[in-house]
């Protein structure tokens, strides 16, 4: 006798085959498609052209979602480890097959999500467990995984800026060969042709926040306080995206470090895989893998030392990019620092590169901690170069910006603004020249560095003339091509200088001749009248004496004496004396004419 079958019994779910396969599926915005397979023990994806296989174990799956996407339909899987796996390129009929696999093998319900298609740019931010959703009329317009957010800042009183991770050039080439262009967590957006790097949210008004709890905008509870809504959003995003102190234990902290680029004072928090810059307006979270260069540069003032850090991708502040951080420290400023690390951790992870306690100048401690945590070599100025004043850097300018140029072993470095790095291997040639007038050009000169492949040039101007010899010797030592245009200009400068000296000496020798060549006619007339007034008694003798002598005023009495020895004797002499008295009375009246 068989038992009756009741209508309330649930219908059994048809068990899917041992394996389900889907073609032309894209993983995490990959550039090339692949084949996706689902089995009882998990999920796998492999590029069609060959490469590494991506796998996800069934025990790591927390939930699944089905929605419309750019390449058809998308299967989004939220993992228990906090990652979001996106599989795009399904067709609408694949939903039934996927739903059965999720239900039977993984015990998950495939949720069907519909996106908002109104195109509105205002809505509500919903902080989920693994991503931030922007909802319009209770439907998501878009979602942002927290792992894709690299930084966030308060851009204004009611504005929050969100910056996204940018893959480096190494990741562009390395990962493309393994997963067909798919990016790891935090670099997914790099798979597209264009990439969104920043988004800003305008959040007006205030929101209520539970005192002592995280900002969730909840209205429940009596102990609440109102706060700027943008600040609540910013603090929640900092917490969810693990930007700041929640990123792990702080190994070391340096307070109020002066930065020349970007300008301001920032606190530096050092973590295991990243460091954080804390400013009054902006906070930055920078991964150690983004550090490409680390330089320790002493300033010529014998007082300060610069630490320059090259970043790729560069630091972003609004529309401005900063590929270099330039910090300034006083050489005599010391610090006592105890690292937040155990002796075992220092020996095991860092092989003795760190010390448990530091008591030394600040710039040395910062350089030592950065070197150990980031694994980057500290570059210092070349020992082959020394300026005229026995310093490592020389003063010069890029356009209107004054700074310091350092000669390193394999490159040039100009700091602080604009921070410019020039590798020797990219230099086609160096031109040394003078710019400006003869006086300024004799004191300073310019250097123009031309790059290979017509990539432009860099000009460093207003370099002291005394630095020419050390720089030229360094260029020759590094076997850089030099064109010295100052040698060609030296002949013209020497000729101009000699011409100035000749003119100066001729002015001293022919002072009496200058009025006759270029003075006013009044001077010549006054000299002639004076001469005639003193020679009215005997013009012939005055003429003869003037012919034999130089005709100067000092020799005029001698000429009168020679005239006195003539046959007319004393009469003429008296007459000459009377004329001399008249001449003395007339001269004061004529002197004002000369002065005019």
Short mmCIF file of N, CA and C in Angstrom, two decimals, residues 383-531:
data_model
loop_
_atom_site.label_atom_id
_atom_site.label_comp_id
_atom_site.label_asym_id
_atom_site.label_seq_id
_atom_site.Cartn_x
_atom_site.Cartn_y
_atom_site.Cartn_z
N UNK A 383 78.86 60.91 -6.15
CA UNK A 383 80.12 61.33 -5.54
C UNK A 383 81.07 61.95 -6.57
N UNK A 384 80.74 61.80 -7.85
CA UNK A 384 81.59 62.33 -8.91
C UNK A 384 81.35 63.82 -9.15
N UNK A 385 80.32 64.38 -8.51
CA UNK A 385 80.03 65.80 -8.73
C UNK A 385 80.11 66.56 -7.41
N UNK A 386 80.75 67.72 -7.48
CA UNK A 386 80.81 68.64 -6.34
C UNK A 386 80.81 70.05 -6.91
N UNK A 387 79.89 70.88 -6.43
CA UNK A 387 79.76 72.23 -6.96
C UNK A 387 80.96 73.08 -6.58
N UNK A 388 80.95 74.31 -7.10
CA UNK A 388 82.05 75.24 -6.80
C UNK A 388 82.13 75.53 -5.30
N UNK A 389 80.99 75.47 -4.62
CA UNK A 389 80.93 75.73 -3.18
C UNK A 389 80.94 74.43 -2.38
N UNK A 390 81.39 73.33 -2.99
CA UNK A 390 81.53 72.03 -2.33
C UNK A 390 80.18 71.51 -1.81
N UNK A 391 79.14 71.65 -2.64
CA UNK A 391 77.81 71.16 -2.29
C UNK A 391 77.34 70.18 -3.36
N UNK A 392 76.25 69.44 -3.03
CA UNK A 392 75.72 68.45 -3.97
C UNK A 392 74.75 69.06 -4.96
N UNK A 393 74.07 70.14 -4.59
CA UNK A 393 73.08 70.76 -5.46
C UNK A 393 73.49 72.15 -5.87
N UNK A 394 72.99 72.58 -7.04
CA UNK A 394 73.27 73.93 -7.51
C UNK A 394 71.94 74.65 -7.74
N UNK A 395 71.95 75.94 -7.51
CA UNK A 395 70.74 76.74 -7.66
C UNK A 395 70.52 77.07 -9.14
N UNK A 396 69.27 76.95 -9.57
CA UNK A 396 68.89 77.29 -10.94
C UNK A 396 67.38 77.47 -10.98
N UNK A 397 66.84 77.65 -12.17
CA UNK A 397 65.41 77.90 -12.32
C UNK A 397 64.88 77.15 -13.53
N UNK A 398 63.62 76.72 -13.41
CA UNK A 398 62.84 76.24 -14.54
C UNK A 398 61.75 77.27 -14.77
N UNK A 399 61.91 78.05 -15.84
CA UNK A 399 61.04 79.19 -16.10
C UNK A 399 61.13 80.15 -14.92
N UNK A 400 60.01 80.41 -14.21
CA UNK A 400 60.04 81.35 -13.09
C UNK A 400 60.19 80.65 -11.75
N UNK A 401 60.36 79.33 -11.75
CA UNK A 401 60.42 78.56 -10.50
C UNK A 401 61.87 78.29 -10.13
N UNK A 402 62.28 78.82 -8.99
CA UNK A 402 63.63 78.59 -8.50
C UNK A 402 63.69 77.26 -7.76
N UNK A 403 64.83 76.61 -7.85
CA UNK A 403 64.99 75.34 -7.17
C UNK A 403 66.43 74.89 -7.18
N UNK A 404 66.62 73.58 -6.99
CA UNK A 404 67.95 72.99 -6.90
C UNK A 404 68.05 71.84 -7.89
N UNK A 405 69.18 71.77 -8.58
CA UNK A 405 69.45 70.70 -9.53
C UNK A 405 70.52 69.78 -8.93
N UNK A 406 70.19 68.47 -8.88
CA UNK A 406 71.11 67.48 -8.32
C UNK A 406 71.58 66.54 -9.42
N UNK A 407 72.87 66.23 -9.39
CA UNK A 407 73.45 65.27 -10.32
C UNK A 407 73.58 63.93 -9.62
N UNK A 408 72.75 62.97 -10.03
CA UNK A 408 72.79 61.63 -9.47
C UNK A 408 73.65 60.73 -10.35
N UNK A 409 73.81 59.48 -9.96
CA UNK A 409 74.67 58.58 -10.73
C UNK A 409 74.10 58.27 -12.09
N UNK A 410 72.75 58.22 -12.21
CA UNK A 410 72.14 57.83 -13.47
C UNK A 410 71.10 58.83 -13.96
N UNK A 411 71.01 59.99 -13.32
CA UNK A 411 69.94 60.92 -13.70
C UNK A 411 70.20 62.29 -13.11
N UNK A 412 69.36 63.26 -13.55
CA UNK A 412 69.27 64.58 -12.94
C UNK A 412 67.95 64.66 -12.17
N UNK A 413 67.95 65.44 -11.10
CA UNK A 413 66.73 65.64 -10.32
C UNK A 413 66.63 67.10 -9.93
N UNK A 414 65.53 67.75 -10.33
CA UNK A 414 65.27 69.15 -9.97
C UNK A 414 64.11 69.18 -8.96
N UNK A 415 64.30 69.88 -7.87
CA UNK A 415 63.28 70.02 -6.83
C UNK A 415 63.26 71.48 -6.37
N UNK A 416 62.18 71.99 -5.77
CA UNK A 416 60.99 71.22 -5.41
C UNK A 416 59.85 71.30 -6.43
N UNK A 417 59.76 72.41 -7.18
CA UNK A 417 58.60 72.58 -8.04
C UNK A 417 59.01 73.30 -9.32
N UNK A 418 58.70 72.72 -10.47
CA UNK A 418 58.11 71.38 -10.64
C UNK A 418 59.18 70.29 -10.51
N UNK A 419 58.92 69.29 -9.69
CA UNK A 419 59.88 68.20 -9.51
C UNK A 419 60.09 67.50 -10.85
N UNK A 420 61.34 67.47 -11.31
CA UNK A 420 61.65 66.97 -12.65
C UNK A 420 62.76 65.94 -12.57
N UNK A 421 62.50 64.76 -13.12
CA UNK A 421 63.48 63.67 -13.12
C UNK A 421 63.86 63.37 -14.56
N UNK A 422 65.17 63.35 -14.85
CA UNK A 422 65.66 63.10 -16.21
C UNK A 422 66.73 62.00 -16.14
N UNK A 423 66.44 60.83 -16.68
CA UNK A 423 67.42 59.74 -16.72
C UNK A 423 68.44 60.00 -17.81
N UNK A 424 69.70 59.64 -17.56
CA UNK A 424 70.75 59.87 -18.54
C UNK A 424 70.49 59.11 -19.84
N UNK A 425 69.87 57.95 -19.73
CA UNK A 425 69.65 57.12 -20.92
C UNK A 425 68.63 57.74 -21.88
N UNK A 426 67.86 58.71 -21.39
CA UNK A 426 66.86 59.37 -22.25
C UNK A 426 67.37 60.68 -22.85
N UNK A 427 68.63 61.06 -22.56
CA UNK A 427 69.16 62.36 -22.99
C UNK A 427 69.86 62.21 -24.34
N UNK A 428 69.50 63.07 -25.27
CA UNK A 428 70.16 63.10 -26.58
C UNK A 428 71.38 64.00 -26.55
N UNK A 429 71.30 65.14 -25.88
CA UNK A 429 72.42 66.05 -25.79
C UNK A 429 72.15 67.18 -24.82
N UNK A 430 73.22 67.87 -24.41
CA UNK A 430 73.13 68.98 -23.47
C UNK A 430 73.80 70.20 -24.11
N UNK A 431 73.09 71.33 -24.08
CA UNK A 431 73.61 72.57 -24.64
C UNK A 431 73.82 73.58 -23.52
N UNK A 432 75.03 74.15 -23.46
CA UNK A 432 75.36 75.18 -22.48
C UNK A 432 75.42 76.51 -23.23
N UNK A 433 74.65 77.49 -22.77
CA UNK A 433 74.56 78.75 -23.50
C UNK A 433 74.31 79.88 -22.53
N UNK A 434 74.51 81.12 -23.08
CA UNK A 434 74.20 82.34 -22.34
C UNK A 434 72.93 82.93 -22.91
N UNK A 435 72.12 83.52 -22.04
CA UNK A 435 70.90 84.21 -22.48
C UNK A 435 70.84 85.53 -21.77
N UNK A 436 70.58 86.62 -22.51
CA UNK A 436 70.48 87.94 -21.90
C UNK A 436 71.58 88.85 -22.38
N UNK A 437 71.72 90.02 -21.72
CA UNK A 437 72.73 91.00 -22.10
C UNK A 437 74.12 90.55 -21.72
N UNK A 438 75.11 91.38 -22.14
CA UNK A 438 76.50 91.00 -21.91
C UNK A 438 76.84 90.94 -20.43
N UNK A 439 76.24 91.84 -19.64
CA UNK A 439 76.58 91.89 -18.21
C UNK A 439 76.02 90.69 -17.48
N UNK A 440 74.69 90.41 -17.68
CA UNK A 440 74.07 89.27 -16.98
C UNK A 440 74.61 87.95 -17.51
N UNK A 441 74.88 87.87 -18.81
CA UNK A 441 75.36 86.62 -19.39
C UNK A 441 76.75 86.26 -18.90
N UNK A 442 77.53 87.24 -18.52
CA UNK A 442 78.87 86.94 -18.02
C UNK A 442 78.83 86.35 -16.62
N UNK A 443 77.71 86.48 -15.91
CA UNK A 443 77.60 85.96 -14.55
C UNK A 443 76.84 84.63 -14.48
N UNK A 444 75.91 84.38 -15.38
CA UNK A 444 75.10 83.17 -15.35
C UNK A 444 75.09 82.54 -16.73
N UNK A 445 74.63 81.29 -16.78
CA UNK A 445 74.45 80.59 -18.05
C UNK A 445 73.29 79.61 -17.90
N UNK A 446 72.87 79.05 -19.03
CA UNK A 446 71.73 78.14 -19.07
C UNK A 446 72.18 76.77 -19.57
N UNK A 447 71.39 75.75 -19.19
CA UNK A 447 71.60 74.39 -19.68
C UNK A 447 70.29 73.90 -20.28
N UNK A 448 70.34 73.42 -21.49
CA UNK A 448 69.17 72.85 -22.17
C UNK A 448 69.43 71.37 -22.42
N UNK A 449 68.58 70.53 -21.82
CA UNK A 449 68.69 69.08 -21.96
C UNK A 449 67.68 68.62 -23.00
N UNK A 450 68.15 68.11 -24.11
CA UNK A 450 67.28 67.62 -25.18
C UNK A 450 67.11 66.11 -25.05
N UNK A 451 65.85 65.64 -25.11
CA UNK A 451 65.55 64.23 -24.93
C UNK A 451 65.54 63.50 -26.27
N UNK A 452 65.74 62.21 -26.22
CA UNK A 452 65.72 61.38 -27.41
C UNK A 452 64.29 61.23 -27.94
N UNK A 453 64.20 60.90 -29.22
CA UNK A 453 62.91 60.64 -29.81
C UNK A 453 62.00 61.85 -29.93
N UNK A 454 62.58 63.04 -29.96
CA UNK A 454 61.80 64.28 -30.08
C UNK A 454 60.75 64.40 -28.97
N UNK A 455 61.14 64.03 -27.77
CA UNK A 455 60.24 64.09 -26.62
C UNK A 455 60.31 65.42 -25.89
N UNK A 456 60.97 66.40 -26.49
CA UNK A 456 61.02 67.72 -25.88
C UNK A 456 62.36 68.01 -25.23
N UNK A 457 62.38 69.05 -24.42
CA UNK A 457 63.61 69.46 -23.76
C UNK A 457 63.29 70.12 -22.43
N UNK A 458 64.30 70.18 -21.58
CA UNK A 458 64.20 70.83 -20.27
C UNK A 458 65.30 71.89 -20.19
N UNK A 459 64.93 73.11 -19.81
CA UNK A 459 65.91 74.19 -19.72
C UNK A 459 66.07 74.62 -18.26
N UNK A 460 67.30 74.64 -17.80
CA UNK A 460 67.65 75.10 -16.46
C UNK A 460 68.45 76.39 -16.63
N UNK A 461 67.92 77.49 -16.12
CA UNK A 461 68.50 78.80 -16.36
C UNK A 461 69.04 79.42 -15.07
N UNK A 462 69.76 80.54 -15.24
CA UNK A 462 70.31 81.34 -14.14
C UNK A 462 71.26 80.53 -13.26
N UNK A 463 72.11 79.72 -13.88
CA UNK A 463 73.12 78.97 -13.13
C UNK A 463 74.36 79.84 -13.00
N UNK A 464 74.93 79.88 -11.81
CA UNK A 464 76.10 80.71 -11.55
C UNK A 464 77.26 80.29 -12.45
N UNK A 465 77.97 81.31 -12.97
CA UNK A 465 79.08 81.06 -13.92
C UNK A 465 80.15 80.17 -13.33
N UNK A 466 80.31 80.19 -12.01
CA UNK A 466 81.35 79.39 -11.37
C UNK A 466 81.04 77.89 -11.42
N UNK A 467 79.77 77.51 -11.73
CA UNK A 467 79.41 76.10 -11.76
C UNK A 467 79.65 75.47 -13.13
N UNK A 468 80.15 76.25 -14.10
CA UNK A 468 80.33 75.71 -15.44
C UNK A 468 81.38 74.60 -15.46
N UNK A 469 82.50 74.84 -14.86
CA UNK A 469 83.58 73.85 -14.90
C UNK A 469 83.20 72.54 -14.20
N UNK A 470 82.62 72.55 -12.98
CA UNK A 470 82.22 71.27 -12.36
C UNK A 470 81.16 70.53 -13.18
N UNK A 471 80.20 71.26 -13.74
CA UNK A 471 79.16 70.59 -14.52
C UNK A 471 79.73 69.99 -15.81
N UNK A 472 80.58 70.75 -16.47
CA UNK A 472 81.16 70.26 -17.72
C UNK A 472 82.02 69.03 -17.47
N UNK A 473 82.74 69.02 -16.37
CA UNK A 473 83.56 67.85 -16.04
C UNK A 473 82.67 66.63 -15.74
N UNK A 474 81.55 66.85 -15.07
CA UNK A 474 80.63 65.75 -14.76
C UNK A 474 79.98 65.20 -16.03
N UNK A 475 79.60 66.09 -16.95
CA UNK A 475 79.00 65.64 -18.21
C UNK A 475 79.99 64.77 -19.00
N UNK A 476 81.24 65.21 -19.03
CA UNK A 476 82.24 64.43 -19.76
C UNK A 476 82.50 63.09 -19.08
N UNK A 477 82.46 63.07 -17.74
CA UNK A 477 82.69 61.81 -17.03
C UNK A 477 81.56 60.81 -17.31
N UNK A 478 80.33 61.31 -17.43
CA UNK A 478 79.18 60.45 -17.71
C UNK A 478 78.99 60.22 -19.22
N UNK A 479 79.91 60.75 -20.03
CA UNK A 479 79.89 60.56 -21.48
C UNK A 479 78.58 61.06 -22.09
N UNK A 480 78.15 62.22 -21.66
CA UNK A 480 76.98 62.87 -22.23
C UNK A 480 77.42 63.84 -23.32
N UNK A 481 76.66 63.92 -24.38
CA UNK A 481 76.99 64.82 -25.49
C UNK A 481 76.80 66.26 -25.07
N UNK A 482 77.83 67.09 -25.28
CA UNK A 482 77.80 68.49 -24.84
C UNK A 482 78.02 69.39 -26.04
N UNK A 483 77.26 70.46 -26.10
CA UNK A 483 77.50 71.53 -27.06
C UNK A 483 77.63 72.83 -26.28
N UNK A 484 78.84 73.39 -26.29
CA UNK A 484 79.12 74.59 -25.51
C UNK A 484 79.02 75.81 -26.42
N UNK A 485 77.90 76.47 -26.42
CA UNK A 485 77.72 77.68 -27.22
C UNK A 485 78.35 78.90 -26.57
N UNK A 486 78.78 78.78 -25.32
CA UNK A 486 79.40 79.93 -24.65
C UNK A 486 80.77 80.22 -25.23
N UNK A 487 81.45 79.23 -25.79
CA UNK A 487 82.75 79.47 -26.42
C UNK A 487 82.58 80.34 -27.66
N UNK A 488 81.50 80.10 -28.42
CA UNK A 488 81.25 80.91 -29.60
C UNK A 488 80.90 82.34 -29.24
N UNK A 489 80.22 82.50 -28.11
CA UNK A 489 79.83 83.84 -27.70
C UNK A 489 80.95 84.60 -27.03
N UNK A 490 82.03 83.89 -26.59
CA UNK A 490 83.08 84.56 -25.82
C UNK A 490 83.81 85.60 -26.64
N UNK A 491 84.04 85.34 -27.96
CA UNK A 491 84.73 86.32 -28.79
C UNK A 491 84.00 87.64 -28.86
N UNK A 492 82.69 87.58 -29.03
CA UNK A 492 81.91 88.82 -29.09
C UNK A 492 81.92 89.54 -27.75
N UNK A 493 81.87 88.78 -26.67
CA UNK A 493 81.88 89.42 -25.34
C UNK A 493 83.23 90.09 -25.07
N UNK A 494 84.33 89.41 -25.46
CA UNK A 494 85.66 90.00 -25.23
C UNK A 494 85.82 91.27 -26.07
N UNK A 495 85.36 91.23 -27.31
CA UNK A 495 85.47 92.41 -28.17
C UNK A 495 84.66 93.57 -27.60
N UNK A 496 83.48 93.27 -27.08
CA UNK A 496 82.67 94.32 -26.48
C UNK A 496 83.34 94.90 -25.25
N UNK A 497 83.97 94.01 -24.44
CA UNK A 497 84.64 94.50 -23.24
C UNK A 497 85.85 95.36 -23.60
N UNK A 498 86.64 94.93 -24.62
CA UNK A 498 87.80 95.73 -25.03
C UNK A 498 87.37 97.07 -25.61
N UNK A 499 86.28 97.09 -26.33
CA UNK A 499 85.79 98.33 -26.89
C UNK A 499 85.39 99.30 -25.78
N UNK A 500 84.78 98.77 -24.75
CA UNK A 500 84.43 99.63 -23.61
C UNK A 500 85.68 100.18 -22.94
N UNK A 501 86.74 99.35 -22.83
CA UNK A 501 87.98 99.83 -22.20
C UNK A 501 88.65 100.91 -23.07
N UNK A 502 88.66 100.73 -24.40
CA UNK A 502 89.26 101.72 -25.29
C UNK A 502 88.53 103.05 -25.20
N UNK A 503 87.23 103.00 -25.15
CA UNK A 503 86.45 104.23 -25.05
C UNK A 503 86.72 104.94 -23.74
N UNK A 504 86.86 104.15 -22.68
CA UNK A 504 87.13 104.77 -21.38
C UNK A 504 88.50 105.44 -21.37
N UNK A 505 89.54 104.78 -21.96
CA UNK A 505 90.88 105.38 -21.97
C UNK A 505 90.93 106.61 -22.88
N UNK A 506 90.25 106.60 -24.03
CA UNK A 506 90.27 107.75 -24.92
C UNK A 506 89.58 108.95 -24.27
N UNK A 507 88.57 108.68 -23.46
CA UNK A 507 87.91 109.78 -22.77
C UNK A 507 88.86 110.46 -21.80
N UNK A 508 89.72 109.68 -21.14
CA UNK A 508 90.66 110.27 -20.19
C UNK A 508 91.74 111.09 -20.90
N UNK A 509 92.20 110.62 -22.09
CA UNK A 509 93.31 111.27 -22.75
C UNK A 509 92.88 112.54 -23.49
N UNK A 510 91.70 112.60 -24.06
CA UNK A 510 91.29 113.72 -24.92
C UNK A 510 90.09 114.42 -24.32
N UNK A 511 90.26 114.80 -23.06
CA UNK A 511 89.16 115.49 -22.39
C UNK A 511 88.89 116.83 -23.04
N UNK A 512 90.01 117.59 -23.44
CA UNK A 512 89.83 118.91 -24.03
C UNK A 512 89.21 118.87 -25.41
N UNK A 513 89.32 117.73 -26.07
CA UNK A 513 88.78 117.66 -27.44
C UNK A 513 87.31 117.32 -27.48
N UNK A 514 86.71 116.79 -26.37
CA UNK A 514 85.31 116.37 -26.39
C UNK A 514 84.35 117.52 -26.66
N UNK A 515 84.57 118.76 -26.06
CA UNK A 515 83.62 119.83 -26.37
C UNK A 515 83.63 120.20 -27.83
N UNK A 516 84.83 120.15 -28.49
CA UNK A 516 84.90 120.51 -29.89
C UNK A 516 84.19 119.50 -30.76
N UNK A 517 84.11 118.18 -30.31
CA UNK A 517 83.49 117.17 -31.16
C UNK A 517 82.00 117.07 -30.96
N UNK A 518 81.53 117.18 -29.73
CA UNK A 518 80.11 116.93 -29.57
C UNK A 518 79.39 117.83 -28.62
N UNK A 519 80.01 118.88 -28.10
CA UNK A 519 79.35 119.74 -27.13
C UNK A 519 78.49 120.77 -27.83
N UNK A 520 77.80 121.58 -27.03
CA UNK A 520 76.95 122.64 -27.59
C UNK A 520 77.82 123.76 -28.14
N UNK A 521 77.27 124.55 -29.13
CA UNK A 521 78.02 125.64 -29.76
C UNK A 521 78.32 126.75 -28.79
N UNK A 522 77.57 126.86 -27.70
CA UNK A 522 77.80 127.94 -26.73
C UNK A 522 79.16 127.81 -26.10
N UNK A 523 79.62 126.57 -25.86
CA UNK A 523 80.93 126.38 -25.25
C UNK A 523 82.03 126.88 -26.18
N UNK A 524 81.91 126.57 -27.49
CA UNK A 524 82.95 127.00 -28.42
C UNK A 524 82.97 128.52 -28.54
N UNK A 525 81.79 129.15 -28.53
CA UNK A 525 81.74 130.61 -28.65
C UNK A 525 82.34 131.27 -27.42
N UNK A 526 82.11 130.75 -26.28
CA UNK A 526 82.64 131.38 -25.06
C UNK A 526 84.15 131.26 -25.03
N UNK A 527 84.70 130.12 -25.47
CA UNK A 527 86.16 129.99 -25.49
C UNK A 527 86.76 130.99 -26.47
N UNK A 528 86.17 131.22 -27.66
CA UNK A 528 86.71 132.16 -28.64
C UNK A 528 86.65 133.59 -28.12
N UNK A 529 85.58 133.98 -27.46
CA UNK A 529 85.47 135.35 -26.94
C UNK A 529 86.52 135.61 -25.88
N UNK A 530 86.74 134.65 -25.02
CA UNK A 530 87.77 134.84 -23.98
C UNK A 530 89.14 135.02 -24.63
N UNK A 531 89.39 134.21 -25.63
CA UNK A 531 90.69 134.31 -26.29
C UNK A 531 90.87 135.67 -26.97
#
